[in-house]
């Protein structure tokens, strides 16, 4: 028998559905960073993100137990869609409009590598600058950028999650990157002058 870490997501799901809880633990461990990071980028509150993260996995367990998960060989996209929808539902309950927001502290979790103090400061400043640029993007572009580069979803998956066409999803990410580039160029030009 293969080790749990050598199994595909779908194999782990089938094992869990047949009563093997350890398979689900491996599945959570494998994808927790990506799903949690996506939630953090959307809600900007660590405590809220932790609560939503737990809710997401409760929803996933319920979907498995009720037979709502279809073996589509893309568990992570399905899980991120649940996370995204949970964030939207939370904000709809709390406020009439949904606004994507961001938290700078996420950079501490994204890169947990050993580095010199100087490199650590440079990395922290770079992440803070990128986060500020992302914050300044229009909501739709920011959302698409987060789903593409932090959740690592395909354009088709992004389109399904936010309920737009593939070309719209692609355009939003493209314009987000272009807008960030323009903002960086303006800042460099302003600093030089």
mmCIF file of C-alpha atoms in Angstrom:
data_model
loop_
_atom_site.group_PDB
_atom_site.id
_atom_site.type_symbol
_atom_site.label_atom_id
_atom_site.label_comp_id
_atom_site.label_asym_id
_atom_site.label_seq_id
_atom_site.Cartn_x
_atom_site.Cartn_y
_atom_site.Cartn_z
ATOM 1 C CA UNK A 1 0.000 0.000 0.000
ATOM 2 C CA UNK A 2 1.165 3.509 -0.803
ATOM 3 C CA UNK A 3 1.875 5.994 1.958
ATOM 4 C CA UNK A 4 -0.809 8.622 2.460
ATOM 5 C CA UNK A 5 1.430 11.392 1.156
ATOM 6 C CA UNK A 6 1.869 9.440 -2.107
ATOM 7 C CA UNK A 7 -1.862 9.148 -2.751
ATOM 8 C CA UNK A 8 -3.788 11.524 -5.001
ATOM 9 C CA UNK A 9 -6.491 13.746 -3.569
ATOM 10 C CA UNK A 10 -9.147 11.537 -5.110
ATOM 11 C CA UNK A 11 -7.624 8.399 -3.563
ATOM 12 C CA UNK A 12 -7.585 10.103 -0.169
ATOM 13 C CA UNK A 13 -11.207 11.159 -0.603
ATOM 14 C CA UNK A 14 -12.272 7.610 -1.472
ATOM 15 C CA UNK A 15 -10.395 6.293 1.574
ATOM 16 C CA UNK A 16 -12.071 8.887 3.797
ATOM 17 C CA UNK A 17 -15.486 8.043 2.391
ATOM 18 C CA UNK A 18 -14.831 4.389 3.224
ATOM 19 C CA UNK A 19 -14.156 5.341 6.861
ATOM 20 C CA UNK A 20 -10.438 6.215 6.978
ATOM 21 C CA UNK A 21 -10.171 9.472 8.946
ATOM 22 C CA UNK A 22 -6.393 9.604 8.566
ATOM 23 C CA UNK A 23 -6.847 10.054 4.811
ATOM 24 C CA UNK A 24 -8.862 13.215 5.465
ATOM 25 C CA UNK A 25 -6.189 14.481 7.852
ATOM 26 C CA UNK A 26 -3.625 14.102 5.054
ATOM 27 C CA UNK A 27 -5.925 15.918 2.623
ATOM 28 C CA UNK A 28 -6.324 18.840 5.057
ATOM 29 C CA UNK A 29 -2.589 18.952 5.735
ATOM 30 C CA UNK A 30 -1.828 18.948 2.008
ATOM 31 C CA UNK A 31 -4.070 21.916 1.161
ATOM 32 C CA UNK A 32 -4.497 23.895 4.386
ATOM 33 C CA UNK A 33 -1.907 26.563 3.547
ATOM 34 C CA UNK A 34 -3.370 27.401 0.146
ATOM 35 C CA UNK A 35 -6.970 27.463 1.367
ATOM 36 C CA UNK A 36 -6.165 29.418 4.529
ATOM 37 C CA UNK A 37 -4.067 31.932 2.575
ATOM 38 C CA UNK A 38 -6.925 32.469 0.128
ATOM 39 C CA UNK A 39 -9.347 33.087 2.993
ATOM 40 C CA UNK A 40 -6.894 35.465 4.703
ATOM 41 C CA UNK A 41 -6.443 37.455 1.515
ATOM 42 C CA UNK A 42 -10.188 37.830 1.213
ATOM 43 C CA UNK A 43 -11.158 38.649 4.810
ATOM 44 C CA UNK A 44 -8.116 40.442 6.290
ATOM 45 C CA UNK A 45 -8.737 39.121 9.788
ATOM 46 C CA UNK A 46 -6.795 36.167 11.181
ATOM 47 C CA UNK A 47 -9.405 35.113 13.752
ATOM 48 C CA UNK A 48 -12.189 35.342 11.198
ATOM 49 C CA UNK A 49 -10.052 33.451 8.662
ATOM 50 C CA UNK A 50 -9.475 30.651 11.182
ATOM 51 C CA UNK A 51 -13.221 30.420 11.855
ATOM 52 C CA UNK A 52 -14.051 30.398 8.156
ATOM 53 C CA UNK A 53 -11.309 27.839 7.502
ATOM 54 C CA UNK A 54 -12.920 25.486 10.018
ATOM 55 C CA UNK A 55 -16.353 26.112 8.512
ATOM 56 C CA UNK A 56 -14.988 25.324 5.054
ATOM 57 C CA UNK A 57 -13.699 21.942 6.153
ATOM 58 C CA UNK A 58 -16.946 21.171 7.969
ATOM 59 C CA UNK A 59 -18.753 21.923 4.696
ATOM 60 C CA UNK A 60 -16.292 19.697 2.845
ATOM 61 C CA UNK A 61 -16.847 16.831 5.301
ATOM 62 C CA UNK A 62 -20.610 17.246 4.985
ATOM 63 C CA UNK A 63 -20.367 17.278 1.189
ATOM 64 C CA UNK A 64 -18.291 14.074 1.242
ATOM 65 C CA UNK A 65 -20.682 12.369 3.656
ATOM 66 C CA UNK A 66 -23.761 13.420 1.676
ATOM 67 C CA UNK A 67 -22.223 12.363 -1.649
ATOM 68 C CA UNK A 68 -22.150 15.903 -3.102
ATOM 69 C CA UNK A 69 -18.498 15.753 -4.142
ATOM 70 C CA UNK A 70 -18.046 14.531 -7.693
ATOM 71 C CA UNK A 71 -14.698 12.943 -8.486
ATOM 72 C CA UNK A 72 -13.505 15.635 -10.875
ATOM 73 C CA UNK A 73 -9.759 15.292 -10.200
ATOM 74 C CA UNK A 74 -9.552 18.883 -8.982
ATOM 75 C CA UNK A 75 -10.312 18.870 -5.265
ATOM 76 C CA UNK A 76 -8.400 22.078 -4.557
ATOM 77 C CA UNK A 77 -10.453 24.161 -6.995
ATOM 78 C CA UNK A 78 -13.647 22.812 -5.451
ATOM 79 C CA UNK A 79 -12.379 23.522 -1.916
ATOM 80 C CA UNK A 80 -11.276 27.067 -2.825
ATOM 81 C CA UNK A 81 -14.705 27.680 -4.353
ATOM 82 C CA UNK A 82 -16.271 26.670 -1.028
ATOM 83 C CA UNK A 83 -13.834 28.976 0.805
ATOM 84 C CA UNK A 84 -14.581 31.864 -1.574
ATOM 85 C CA UNK A 85 -18.331 31.378 -1.204
ATOM 86 C CA UNK A 86 -17.996 31.206 2.592
ATOM 87 C CA UNK A 87 -16.169 34.547 2.596
ATOM 88 C CA UNK A 88 -18.827 36.122 0.395
ATOM 89 C CA UNK A 89 -21.607 34.721 2.595
ATOM 90 C CA UNK A 90 -19.929 36.106 5.697
ATOM 91 C CA UNK A 91 -19.681 39.599 4.220
ATOM 92 C CA UNK A 92 -23.216 39.498 2.854
ATOM 93 C CA UNK A 93 -24.495 38.721 6.325
ATOM 94 C CA UNK A 94 -22.369 41.432 7.897
ATOM 95 C CA UNK A 95 -22.697 44.211 5.322
ATOM 96 C CA UNK A 96 -24.849 44.814 2.254
ATOM 97 C CA UNK A 97 -21.885 44.962 -0.111
ATOM 98 C CA UNK A 98 -18.898 42.668 -0.402
ATOM 99 C CA UNK A 99 -15.459 44.232 -0.595
ATOM 100 C CA UNK A 100 -12.289 42.218 -0.917
ATOM 101 C CA UNK A 101 -9.652 43.191 1.566
ATOM 102 C CA UNK A 102 -6.156 42.133 2.387
ATOM 103 C CA UNK A 103 -3.879 41.660 5.380
ATOM 104 C CA UNK A 104 -0.153 42.326 5.397
ATOM 105 C CA UNK A 105 0.561 39.708 8.067
ATOM 106 C CA UNK A 106 -0.076 36.924 5.543
ATOM 107 C CA UNK A 107 3.424 37.395 4.159
ATOM 108 C CA UNK A 108 4.789 35.879 7.355
ATOM 109 C CA UNK A 109 2.974 32.631 6.564
ATOM 110 C CA UNK A 110 3.615 32.500 2.836
ATOM 111 C CA UNK A 111 7.369 32.337 3.122
ATOM 112 C CA UNK A 112 8.715 30.543 6.165
ATOM 113 C CA UNK A 113 12.254 30.082 4.986
ATOM 114 C CA UNK A 114 15.427 30.804 6.909
ATOM 115 C CA UNK A 115 16.936 34.042 5.733
ATOM 116 C CA UNK A 116 19.310 36.716 6.941
ATOM 117 C CA UNK A 117 17.934 39.678 8.878
ATOM 118 C CA UNK A 118 18.649 41.962 5.921
ATOM 119 C CA UNK A 119 16.906 39.610 3.509
ATOM 120 C CA UNK A 120 14.008 39.290 5.949
ATOM 121 C CA UNK A 121 13.576 43.088 6.031
ATOM 122 C CA UNK A 122 13.764 43.327 2.232
ATOM 123 C CA UNK A 123 11.250 40.497 1.836
ATOM 124 C CA UNK A 124 8.882 42.057 4.371
ATOM 125 C CA UNK A 125 9.063 45.465 2.658
ATOM 126 C CA UNK A 126 8.514 43.867 -0.757
ATOM 127 C CA UNK A 127 5.462 41.963 0.472
ATOM 128 C CA UNK A 128 4.072 45.089 2.102
ATOM 129 C CA UNK A 129 4.505 47.002 -1.176
ATOM 130 C CA UNK A 130 2.824 44.256 -3.195
ATOM 131 C CA UNK A 131 -0.037 44.056 -0.685
ATOM 132 C CA UNK A 132 -0.575 47.823 -0.888
ATOM 133 C CA UNK A 133 -0.700 47.608 -4.679
ATOM 134 C CA UNK A 134 -3.186 44.745 -4.512
ATOM 135 C CA UNK A 135 -5.324 46.781 -2.088
ATOM 136 C CA UNK A 136 -5.515 49.607 -4.636
ATOM 137 C CA UNK A 137 -6.866 47.391 -7.437
ATOM 138 C CA UNK A 138 -10.555 47.433 -8.329
ATOM 139 C CA UNK A 139 -12.470 44.747 -6.425
ATOM 140 C CA UNK A 140 -13.030 42.396 -9.379
ATOM 141 C CA UNK A 141 -9.376 42.544 -10.451
ATOM 142 C CA UNK A 142 -8.142 42.038 -6.889
ATOM 143 C CA UNK A 143 -10.392 39.011 -6.425
ATOM 144 C CA UNK A 144 -9.300 37.421 -9.718
ATOM 145 C CA UNK A 145 -5.616 38.074 -8.964
ATOM 146 C CA UNK A 146 -5.872 36.457 -5.522
ATOM 147 C CA UNK A 147 -7.637 33.396 -6.914
ATOM 148 C CA UNK A 148 -5.096 33.043 -9.738
ATOM 149 C CA UNK A 149 -1.807 33.606 -7.938
ATOM 150 C CA UNK A 150 -2.541 32.750 -4.305
ATOM 151 C CA UNK A 151 -5.091 29.969 -4.756
ATOM 152 C CA UNK A 152 -3.378 28.801 -7.979
ATOM 153 C CA UNK A 153 -6.637 28.296 -9.843
ATOM 154 C CA UNK A 154 -7.013 28.082 -13.593
ATOM 155 C CA UNK A 155 -8.911 30.795 -15.454
ATOM 156 C CA UNK A 156 -11.761 28.343 -16.032
ATOM 157 C CA UNK A 157 -11.982 27.675 -12.295
ATOM 158 C CA UNK A 158 -11.889 31.398 -11.504
ATOM 159 C CA UNK A 159 -14.657 31.987 -14.035
ATOM 160 C CA UNK A 160 -16.802 29.318 -12.372
ATOM 161 C CA UNK A 161 -16.186 30.656 -8.867
ATOM 162 C CA UNK A 162 -17.004 34.299 -9.621
ATOM 163 C CA UNK A 163 -19.645 33.408 -12.207
ATOM 164 C CA UNK A 164 -18.128 35.141 -15.245
ATOM 165 C CA UNK A 165 -16.823 33.969 -18.613
ATOM 166 C CA UNK A 166 -13.287 32.610 -18.977
ATOM 167 C CA UNK A 167 -12.252 35.616 -21.078
ATOM 168 C CA UNK A 168 -13.539 37.961 -18.378
ATOM 169 C CA UNK A 169 -11.552 36.106 -15.712
ATOM 170 C CA UNK A 170 -8.454 36.221 -17.908
ATOM 171 C CA UNK A 171 -8.984 39.914 -18.606
ATOM 172 C CA UNK A 172 -9.411 40.754 -14.935
ATOM 173 C CA UNK A 173 -6.122 39.078 -14.018
ATOM 174 C CA UNK A 174 -4.362 40.661 -16.987
ATOM 175 C CA UNK A 175 -5.651 44.139 -16.136
ATOM 176 C CA UNK A 176 -4.765 43.626 -12.472
ATOM 177 C CA UNK A 177 -1.164 42.853 -13.393
ATOM 178 C CA UNK A 178 -1.056 45.779 -15.851
ATOM 179 C CA UNK A 179 -2.511 48.143 -13.253
ATOM 180 C CA UNK A 180 -0.015 47.001 -10.631
ATOM 181 C CA UNK A 181 2.801 47.559 -13.112
ATOM 182 C CA UNK A 182 1.535 51.085 -13.853
ATOM 183 C CA UNK A 183 1.254 51.876 -10.154
ATOM 184 C CA UNK A 184 4.826 50.667 -9.574
ATOM 185 C CA UNK A 185 6.105 52.758 -12.493
ATOM 186 C CA UNK A 186 4.332 55.837 -11.117
ATOM 187 C CA UNK A 187 5.855 55.287 -7.686
ATOM 188 C CA UNK A 188 9.340 54.875 -9.149
ATOM 189 C CA UNK A 189 8.886 58.015 -11.241
ATOM 190 C CA UNK A 190 7.630 59.941 -8.204
ATOM 191 C CA UNK A 191 10.620 58.801 -6.117
ATOM 192 C CA UNK A 192 13.108 59.812 -8.836
ATOM 193 C CA UNK A 193 11.606 63.309 -9.195
#
